[in-house]
Short mmCIF file of C-alpha atoms (C1' of nucleotides) and ligand atoms in Angstrom, two decimals:
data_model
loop_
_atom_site.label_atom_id
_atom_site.label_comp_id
_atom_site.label_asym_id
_atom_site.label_seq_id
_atom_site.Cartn_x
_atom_site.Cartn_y
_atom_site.Cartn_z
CA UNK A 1 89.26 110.65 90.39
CA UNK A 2 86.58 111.06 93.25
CA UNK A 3 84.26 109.55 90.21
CA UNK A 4 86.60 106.63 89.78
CA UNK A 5 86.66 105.62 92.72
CA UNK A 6 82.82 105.65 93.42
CA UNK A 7 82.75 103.66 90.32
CA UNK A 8 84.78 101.09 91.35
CA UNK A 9 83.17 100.37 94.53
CA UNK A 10 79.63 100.38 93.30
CA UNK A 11 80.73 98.19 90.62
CA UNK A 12 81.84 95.33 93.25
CA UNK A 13 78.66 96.26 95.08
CA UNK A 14 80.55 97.61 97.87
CA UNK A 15 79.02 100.77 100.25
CA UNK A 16 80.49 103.99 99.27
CA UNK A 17 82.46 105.82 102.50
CA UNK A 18 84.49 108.73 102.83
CA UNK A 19 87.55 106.05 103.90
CA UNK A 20 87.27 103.94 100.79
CA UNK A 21 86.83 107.03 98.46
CA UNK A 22 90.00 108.72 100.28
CA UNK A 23 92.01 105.45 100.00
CA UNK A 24 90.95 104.38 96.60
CA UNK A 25 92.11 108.35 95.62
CA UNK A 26 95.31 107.95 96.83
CA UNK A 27 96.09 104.43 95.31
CA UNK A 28 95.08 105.83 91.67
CA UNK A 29 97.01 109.30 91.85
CA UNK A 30 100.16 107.72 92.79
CA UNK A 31 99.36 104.91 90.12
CA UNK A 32 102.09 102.50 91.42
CA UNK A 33 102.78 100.20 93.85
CA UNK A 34 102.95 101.85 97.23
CA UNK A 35 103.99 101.07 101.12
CA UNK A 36 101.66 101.10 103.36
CA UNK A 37 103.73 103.91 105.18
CA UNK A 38 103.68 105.94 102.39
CA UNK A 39 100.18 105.34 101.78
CA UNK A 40 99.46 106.60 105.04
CA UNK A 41 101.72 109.51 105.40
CA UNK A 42 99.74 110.94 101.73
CA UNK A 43 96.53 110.19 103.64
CA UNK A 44 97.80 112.47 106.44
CA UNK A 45 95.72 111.28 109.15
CA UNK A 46 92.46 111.59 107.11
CA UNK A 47 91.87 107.87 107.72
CA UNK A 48 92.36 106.21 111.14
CA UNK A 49 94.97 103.78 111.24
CA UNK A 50 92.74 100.72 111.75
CA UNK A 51 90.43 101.80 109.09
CA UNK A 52 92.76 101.78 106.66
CA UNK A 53 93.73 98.43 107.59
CA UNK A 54 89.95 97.48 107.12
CA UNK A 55 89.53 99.15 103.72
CA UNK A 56 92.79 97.99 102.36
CA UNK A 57 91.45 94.13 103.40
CA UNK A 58 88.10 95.28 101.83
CA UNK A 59 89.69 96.18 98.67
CA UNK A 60 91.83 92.68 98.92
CA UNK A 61 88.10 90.71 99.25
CA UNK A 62 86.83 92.14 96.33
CA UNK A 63 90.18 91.36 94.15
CA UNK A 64 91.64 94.66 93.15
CA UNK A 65 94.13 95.16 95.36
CA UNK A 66 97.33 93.04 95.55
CA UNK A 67 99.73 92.77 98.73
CA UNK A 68 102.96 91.95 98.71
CA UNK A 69 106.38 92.22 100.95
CA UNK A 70 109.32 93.97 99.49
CA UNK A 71 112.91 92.93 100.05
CA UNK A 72 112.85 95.47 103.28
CA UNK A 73 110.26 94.10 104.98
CA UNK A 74 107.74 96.66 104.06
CA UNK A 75 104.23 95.74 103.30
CA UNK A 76 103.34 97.12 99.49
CA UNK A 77 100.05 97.13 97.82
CA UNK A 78 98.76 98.01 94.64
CA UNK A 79 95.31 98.39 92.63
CA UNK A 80 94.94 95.83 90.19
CA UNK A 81 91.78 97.12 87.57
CA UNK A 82 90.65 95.84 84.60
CA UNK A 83 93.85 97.38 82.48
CA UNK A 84 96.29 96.35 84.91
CA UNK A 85 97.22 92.96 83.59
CA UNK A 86 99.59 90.14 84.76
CA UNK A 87 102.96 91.94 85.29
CA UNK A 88 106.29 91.05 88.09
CA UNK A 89 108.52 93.71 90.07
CA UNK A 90 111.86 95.37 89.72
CA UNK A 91 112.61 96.63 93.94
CA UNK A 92 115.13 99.38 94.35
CA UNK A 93 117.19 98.10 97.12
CA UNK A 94 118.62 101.44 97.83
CA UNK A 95 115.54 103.91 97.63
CA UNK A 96 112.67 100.90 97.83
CA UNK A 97 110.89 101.89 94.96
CA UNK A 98 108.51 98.99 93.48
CA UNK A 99 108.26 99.25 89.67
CA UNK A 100 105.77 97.44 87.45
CA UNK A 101 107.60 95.60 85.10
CA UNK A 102 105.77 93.31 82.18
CA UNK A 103 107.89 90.15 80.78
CA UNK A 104 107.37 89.19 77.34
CA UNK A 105 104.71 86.92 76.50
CA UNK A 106 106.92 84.15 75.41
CA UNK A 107 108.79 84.35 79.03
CA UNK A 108 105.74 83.62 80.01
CA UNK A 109 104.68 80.71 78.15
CA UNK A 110 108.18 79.16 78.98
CA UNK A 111 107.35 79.80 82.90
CA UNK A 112 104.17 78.44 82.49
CA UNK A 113 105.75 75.35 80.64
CA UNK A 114 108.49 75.27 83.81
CA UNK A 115 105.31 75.30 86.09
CA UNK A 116 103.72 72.04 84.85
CA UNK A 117 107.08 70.35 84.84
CA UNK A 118 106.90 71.71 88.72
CA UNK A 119 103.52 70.32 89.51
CA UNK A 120 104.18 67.19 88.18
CA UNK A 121 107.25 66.81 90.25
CA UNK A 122 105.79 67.56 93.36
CA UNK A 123 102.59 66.94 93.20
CA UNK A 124 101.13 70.32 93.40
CA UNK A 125 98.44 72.23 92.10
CA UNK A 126 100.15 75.35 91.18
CA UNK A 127 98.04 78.53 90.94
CA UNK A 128 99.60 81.36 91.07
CA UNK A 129 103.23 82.24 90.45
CA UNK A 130 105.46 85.59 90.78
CA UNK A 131 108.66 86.90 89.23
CA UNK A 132 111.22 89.27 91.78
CA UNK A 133 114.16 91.37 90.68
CA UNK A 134 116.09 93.31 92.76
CA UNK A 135 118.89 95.61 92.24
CA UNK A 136 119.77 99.75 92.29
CA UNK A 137 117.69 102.15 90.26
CA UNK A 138 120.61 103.94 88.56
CA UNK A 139 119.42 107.89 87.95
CA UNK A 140 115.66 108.15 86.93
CA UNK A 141 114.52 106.93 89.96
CA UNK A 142 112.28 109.19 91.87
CA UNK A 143 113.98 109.32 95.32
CA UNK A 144 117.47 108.58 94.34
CA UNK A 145 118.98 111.15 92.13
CA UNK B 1 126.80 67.52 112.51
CA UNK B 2 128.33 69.33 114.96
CA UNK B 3 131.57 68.94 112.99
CA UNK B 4 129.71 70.16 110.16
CA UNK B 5 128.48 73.50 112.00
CA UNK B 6 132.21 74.25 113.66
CA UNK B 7 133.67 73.81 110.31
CA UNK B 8 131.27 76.22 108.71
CA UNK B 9 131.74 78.61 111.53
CA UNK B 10 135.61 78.92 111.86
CA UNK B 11 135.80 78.75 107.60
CA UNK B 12 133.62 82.16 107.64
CA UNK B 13 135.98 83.49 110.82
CA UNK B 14 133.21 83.09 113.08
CA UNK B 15 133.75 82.66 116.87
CA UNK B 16 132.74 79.04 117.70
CA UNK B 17 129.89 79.80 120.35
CA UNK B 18 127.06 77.46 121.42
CA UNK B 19 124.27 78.62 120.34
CA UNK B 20 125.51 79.18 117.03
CA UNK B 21 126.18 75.73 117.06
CA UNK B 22 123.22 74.74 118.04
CA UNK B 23 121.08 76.77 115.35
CA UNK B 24 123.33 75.51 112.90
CA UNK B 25 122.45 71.92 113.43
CA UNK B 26 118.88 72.42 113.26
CA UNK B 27 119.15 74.19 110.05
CA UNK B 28 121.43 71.04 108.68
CA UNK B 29 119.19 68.70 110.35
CA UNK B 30 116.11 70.05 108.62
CA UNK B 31 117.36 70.36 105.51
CA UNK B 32 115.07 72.54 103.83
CA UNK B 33 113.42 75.82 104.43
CA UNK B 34 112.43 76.49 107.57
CA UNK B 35 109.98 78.68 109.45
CA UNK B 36 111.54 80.98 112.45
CA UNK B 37 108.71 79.56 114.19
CA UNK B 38 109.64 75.80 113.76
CA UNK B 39 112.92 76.81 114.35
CA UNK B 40 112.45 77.55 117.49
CA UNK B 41 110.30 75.25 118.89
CA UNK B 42 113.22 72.70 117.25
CA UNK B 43 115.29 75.07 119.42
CA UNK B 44 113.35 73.98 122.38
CA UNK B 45 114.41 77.15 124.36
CA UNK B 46 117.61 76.26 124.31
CA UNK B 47 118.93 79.58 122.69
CA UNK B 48 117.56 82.63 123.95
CA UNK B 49 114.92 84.81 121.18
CA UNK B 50 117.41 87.51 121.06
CA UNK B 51 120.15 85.44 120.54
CA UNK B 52 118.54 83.54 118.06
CA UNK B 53 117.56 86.73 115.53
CA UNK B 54 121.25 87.71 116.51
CA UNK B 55 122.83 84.43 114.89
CA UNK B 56 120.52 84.45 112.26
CA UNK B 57 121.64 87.65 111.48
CA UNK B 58 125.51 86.49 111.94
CA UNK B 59 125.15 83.92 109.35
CA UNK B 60 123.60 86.52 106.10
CA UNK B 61 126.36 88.85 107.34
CA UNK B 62 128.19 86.03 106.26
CA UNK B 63 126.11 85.56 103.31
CA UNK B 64 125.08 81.07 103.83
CA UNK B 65 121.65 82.27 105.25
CA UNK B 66 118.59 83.20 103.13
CA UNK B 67 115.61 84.87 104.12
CA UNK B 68 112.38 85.77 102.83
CA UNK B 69 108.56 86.13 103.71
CA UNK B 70 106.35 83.11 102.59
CA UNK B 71 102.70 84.05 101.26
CA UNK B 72 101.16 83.98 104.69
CA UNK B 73 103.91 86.55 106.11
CA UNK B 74 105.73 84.24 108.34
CA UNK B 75 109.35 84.26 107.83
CA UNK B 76 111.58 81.54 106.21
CA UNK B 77 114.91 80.99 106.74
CA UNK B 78 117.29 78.69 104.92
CA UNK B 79 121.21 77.50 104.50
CA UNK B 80 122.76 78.26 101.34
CA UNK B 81 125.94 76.52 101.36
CA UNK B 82 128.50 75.29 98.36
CA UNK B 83 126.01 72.12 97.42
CA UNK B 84 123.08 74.61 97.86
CA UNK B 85 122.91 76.34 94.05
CA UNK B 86 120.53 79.05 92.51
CA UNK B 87 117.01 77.52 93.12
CA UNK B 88 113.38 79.00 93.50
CA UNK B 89 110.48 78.29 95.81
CA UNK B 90 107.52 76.70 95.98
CA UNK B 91 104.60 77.41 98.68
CA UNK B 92 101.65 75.36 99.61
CA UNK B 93 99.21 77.91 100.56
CA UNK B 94 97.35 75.54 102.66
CA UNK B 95 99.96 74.18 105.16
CA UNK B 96 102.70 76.49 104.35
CA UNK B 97 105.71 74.17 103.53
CA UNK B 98 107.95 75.38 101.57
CA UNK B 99 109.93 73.44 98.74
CA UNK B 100 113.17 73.89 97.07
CA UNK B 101 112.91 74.28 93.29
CA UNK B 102 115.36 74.34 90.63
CA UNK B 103 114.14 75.79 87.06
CA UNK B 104 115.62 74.31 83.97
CA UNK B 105 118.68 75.88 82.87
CA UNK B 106 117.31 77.21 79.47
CA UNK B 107 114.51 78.39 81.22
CA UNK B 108 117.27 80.69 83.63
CA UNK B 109 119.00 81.81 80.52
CA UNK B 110 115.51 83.06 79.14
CA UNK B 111 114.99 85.04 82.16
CA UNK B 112 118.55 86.07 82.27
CA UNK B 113 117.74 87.47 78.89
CA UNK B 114 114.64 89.04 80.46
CA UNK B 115 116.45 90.70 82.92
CA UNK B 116 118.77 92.53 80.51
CA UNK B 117 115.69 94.09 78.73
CA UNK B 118 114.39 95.56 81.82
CA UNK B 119 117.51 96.95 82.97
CA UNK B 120 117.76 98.51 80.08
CA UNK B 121 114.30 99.85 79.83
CA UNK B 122 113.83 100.85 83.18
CA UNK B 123 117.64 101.70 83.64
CA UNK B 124 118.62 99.85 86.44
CA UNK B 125 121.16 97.55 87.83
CA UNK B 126 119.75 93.95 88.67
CA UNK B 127 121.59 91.75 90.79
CA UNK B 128 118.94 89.33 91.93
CA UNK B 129 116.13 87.61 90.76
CA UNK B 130 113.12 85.33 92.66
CA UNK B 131 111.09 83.00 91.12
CA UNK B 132 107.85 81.68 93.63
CA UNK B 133 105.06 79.33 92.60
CA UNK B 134 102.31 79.06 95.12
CA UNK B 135 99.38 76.78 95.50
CA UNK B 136 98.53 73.53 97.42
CA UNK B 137 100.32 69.77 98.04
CA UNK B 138 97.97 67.73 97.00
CA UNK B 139 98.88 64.50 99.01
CA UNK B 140 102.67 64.10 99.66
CA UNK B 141 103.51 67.23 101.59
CA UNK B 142 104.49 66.25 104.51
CA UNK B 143 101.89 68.23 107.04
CA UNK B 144 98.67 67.81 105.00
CA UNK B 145 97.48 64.33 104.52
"C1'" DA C 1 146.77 76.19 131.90
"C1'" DC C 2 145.76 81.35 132.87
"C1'" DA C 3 144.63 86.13 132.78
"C1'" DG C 4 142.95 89.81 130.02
"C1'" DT C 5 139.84 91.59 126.63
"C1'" DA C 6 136.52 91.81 123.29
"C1'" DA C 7 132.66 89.51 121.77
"C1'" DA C 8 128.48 86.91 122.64
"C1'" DT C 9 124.63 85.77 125.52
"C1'" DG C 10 120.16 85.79 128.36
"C1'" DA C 11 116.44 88.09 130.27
"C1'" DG C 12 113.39 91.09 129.70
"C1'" DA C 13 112.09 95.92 128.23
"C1'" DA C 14 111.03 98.53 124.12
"C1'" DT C 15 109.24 99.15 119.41
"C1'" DA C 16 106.03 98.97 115.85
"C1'" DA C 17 102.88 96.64 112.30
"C1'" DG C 18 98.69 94.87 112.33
"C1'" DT C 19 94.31 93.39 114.77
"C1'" DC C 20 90.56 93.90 117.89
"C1'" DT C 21 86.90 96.13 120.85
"C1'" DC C 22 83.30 99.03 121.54
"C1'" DA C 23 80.91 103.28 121.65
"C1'" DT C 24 79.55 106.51 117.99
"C1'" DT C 25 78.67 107.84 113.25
"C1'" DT C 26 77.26 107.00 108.57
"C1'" DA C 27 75.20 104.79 104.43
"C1'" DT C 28 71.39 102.53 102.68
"C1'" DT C 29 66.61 101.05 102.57
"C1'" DT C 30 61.93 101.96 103.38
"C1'" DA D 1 62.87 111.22 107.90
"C1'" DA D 2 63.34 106.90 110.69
"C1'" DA D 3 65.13 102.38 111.15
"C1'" DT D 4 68.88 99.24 110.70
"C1'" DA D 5 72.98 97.33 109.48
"C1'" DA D 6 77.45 98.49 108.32
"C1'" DA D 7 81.52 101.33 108.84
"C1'" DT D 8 84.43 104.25 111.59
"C1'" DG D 9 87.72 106.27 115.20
"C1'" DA D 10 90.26 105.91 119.21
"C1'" DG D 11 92.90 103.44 121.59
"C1'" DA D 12 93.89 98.86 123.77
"C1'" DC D 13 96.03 94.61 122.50
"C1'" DT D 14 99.03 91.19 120.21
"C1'" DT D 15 103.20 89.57 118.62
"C1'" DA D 16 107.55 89.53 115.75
"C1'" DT D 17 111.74 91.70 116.03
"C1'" DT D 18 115.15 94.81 118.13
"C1'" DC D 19 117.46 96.83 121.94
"C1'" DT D 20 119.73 97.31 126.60
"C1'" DC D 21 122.69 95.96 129.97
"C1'" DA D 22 124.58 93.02 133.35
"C1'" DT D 23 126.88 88.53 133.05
"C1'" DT D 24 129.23 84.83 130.68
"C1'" DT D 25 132.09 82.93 127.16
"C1'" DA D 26 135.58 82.48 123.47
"C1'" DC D 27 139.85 83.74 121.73
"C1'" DT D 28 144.80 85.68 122.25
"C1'" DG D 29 149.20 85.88 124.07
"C1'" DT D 30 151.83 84.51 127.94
MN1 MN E 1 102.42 95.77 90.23
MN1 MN E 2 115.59 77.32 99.06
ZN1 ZN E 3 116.24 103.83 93.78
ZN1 ZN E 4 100.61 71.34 102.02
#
DNA sequence: ACAGTAAATGAGAATAAGTCTCATTTATTT
DNA sequence: AAATAAATGAGACTTATTCTCATTTACTGT
């Protein structure tokens, strides 16, 4: 995992630090999406607050991490690597857990086909879109029980 | 409009109080989403901050306001009354209006359909669902040229 | 209309996520 | 190994939102 992570910042030409290996480590073990609190209470004070802040924006500038607000205000970011392709989010409103969740390629097409009727309409250049679903995790989720 | 704003206050069994009123009618007036910060400078300091996030707060207990966090993290508010069905958003990245959208209703029954696969898979309950689009006016928005 | 009571308000203090500053440390290049 | 630019840590700062509490206001029953 240390490897990995060296990898991946070499590979966007970035310097390799003890902050961005730590962070980067953390982000792939847990493998999801993850709030910033969380991501900081695994780090367990091994990375000063406003470093974190720094790397996480470093790791925004080079495009592989996304950064998004959940239903509860909290800030949530995930790696998105080469494997990682275009997905949504399912939110737990009662335990917050952010789930990956890929829609079937003809969803997409139709959303895509909804989008141009959009951009037309308004006048908008449309680049990027997102799909949110919230609701209660019923037993398998990892905090509830 | 202030008819409008007592009416919707004493049909939800909500004390009649000014600056409820007066939020109200700015919301009505504006018609569309709405930054907290344009809402208060439409305010013009005539409701206090604190009672401000307190009758914003009054009106989703009552479930006819919406809220959510537009792409550059400020937050949007907006009135969902009887007239006011399920619609989507669209953001201009650039100078952060935000426009009401309503999807096609095949395309809604395709996602509905979406939805019940990933409850299923991922077990879960969904009760809501958000669709955004994001990218830039290209001449009619109302703040860029 | 009036008094009594609970609810709502204003002003400003408190909280907390995120940013910034600056002196020190570290990574990279030679 | 030295030189240099970049990154870091500690804590100050900013700012959106919440909280506190003394005062005011809206509703209820008379
Ligand atoms: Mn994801
Ligand atoms: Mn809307
Ligand atoms: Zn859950
Ligand atoms: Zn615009």
């Amino acid at each position: 995992m240390i490897e990995d992570s060296r990898k991946i910042l070499s590979e966007h030409s970035v310097s390799i630090t003890n902050p961005r290996i730590l962070v980067l480590e953390a982000l792939l073990e847990f493998g999801n999406p993850i709030t910033i609190d969380e991501l900081q209470s695994k780090l367990k004070g091994a990375v000063a607050k406003s470093t974190l802040y720094r790397v996480l924006n470093d790791l925004k500038k080079i495009k592989i991490l996304n950064e998004f607000t959940s239903p509860d205000n909290s800030t949530v970011v995930e790696l998105i690597l080469e494997d990682h392709s275009h997905h949504h989010h399912l939110f737990c409103s009662d335990c917050g857990e952010v789930i990956d969740v890929e829609l079937s390629e003809e969803f997409e097409i139709m959303l895509n086909k909804e989008i141009e009727k959009v951009q037309k309409n308004f006048n908008f250049e449309i680049t990027d879109h997102r799909v949110e679903m919230f609701g209660l995790c019923t037993d398998q989720c990892s905090n509830c029980k």
